[in-house]
Amino acid sequence: MIYLSERDIVKLNVIQIKRYSPKE
């Protein structure tokens, strides 16, 4: 398993939000 730091998790969350949230 790959250990993710809190910063990495936040980065991934932000990327997912940008991907899945509709652009206005």
Backbone as JSON, one array per atom type, in Angstrom:
{
  "sequence": "MIYLSERDIVKLNVIQIKRYSPKE",
  "N": [[0.84, -1.2, 0.0], [0.38, 2.29, -0.61], [1.53, 4.94, 1.27], [-0.21, 7.83, 2.08], [0.29, 11.21, 2.65], [-1.25, 13.82, 4.65], [-1.36, 16.1, 3.11], [-1.17, 15.08, 0.52], [-3.55, 13.66, 0.37], [-5.39, 15.73, 0.56], [-4.77, 17.05, -1.82], [-5.58, 15.1, -3.7], [-8.3, 15.0, -3.14], [-9.09, 17.58, -3.85], [-8.53, 17.53, -6.58], [-10.34, 15.56, -7.42], [-12.76, 16.79, -6.78], [-12.67, 18.96, -8.53], [-12.76, 17.6, -10.92], [-15.23, 16.2, -10.88], [-17.14, 18.04, -10.21], [-19.47, 20.19, -11.79], [-18.56, 22.57, -14.25], [-18.95, 26.04, -13.94]],
  "CA": [[0.0, 0.0, 0.0], [1.13, 3.54, -0.65], [1.11, 5.83, 2.35], [-0.46, 9.19, 1.62], [0.3, 12.22, 3.7], [-2.48, 14.62, 4.66], [-1.31, 17.02, 1.97], [-1.48, 14.31, -0.69], [-4.98, 13.36, 0.4], [-6.09, 16.98, 0.22], [-4.57, 17.27, -3.26], [-6.43, 14.17, -4.44], [-9.69, 15.43, -2.94], [-9.31, 18.8, -4.65], [-8.55, 17.12, -7.99], [-11.6, 14.86, -7.66], [-13.83, 17.79, -6.74], [-12.59, 19.74, -9.77], [-13.16, 16.72, -12.03], [-16.62, 15.76, -10.84], [-18.06, 19.17, -10.07], [-19.72, 20.84, -13.07], [-17.95, 23.9, -14.39], [-19.95, 27.09, -14.12]],
  "C": [[0.88, 1.25, 0.0], [0.6, 4.46, 0.44], [0.94, 7.24, 1.79], [-0.44, 10.14, 2.81], [-0.99, 13.03, 3.63], [-2.51, 15.55, 3.46], [-1.68, 16.3, 0.69], [-2.97, 14.01, -0.77], [-5.78, 14.59, 0.02], [-5.97, 17.25, -1.27], [-5.51, 16.39, -4.06], [-7.89, 14.6, -4.32], [-10.0, 16.64, -3.8], [-9.41, 18.43, -6.12], [-9.89, 16.44, -8.3], [-12.76, 15.84, -7.69], [-13.85, 18.58, -8.05], [-13.08, 18.9, -10.94], [-14.67, 16.5, -12.05], [-17.61, 16.9, -10.69], [-18.24, 19.84, -11.41], [-19.09, 22.22, -13.11], [-19.04, 24.93, -14.64], [-19.36, 28.24, -14.92]]
}
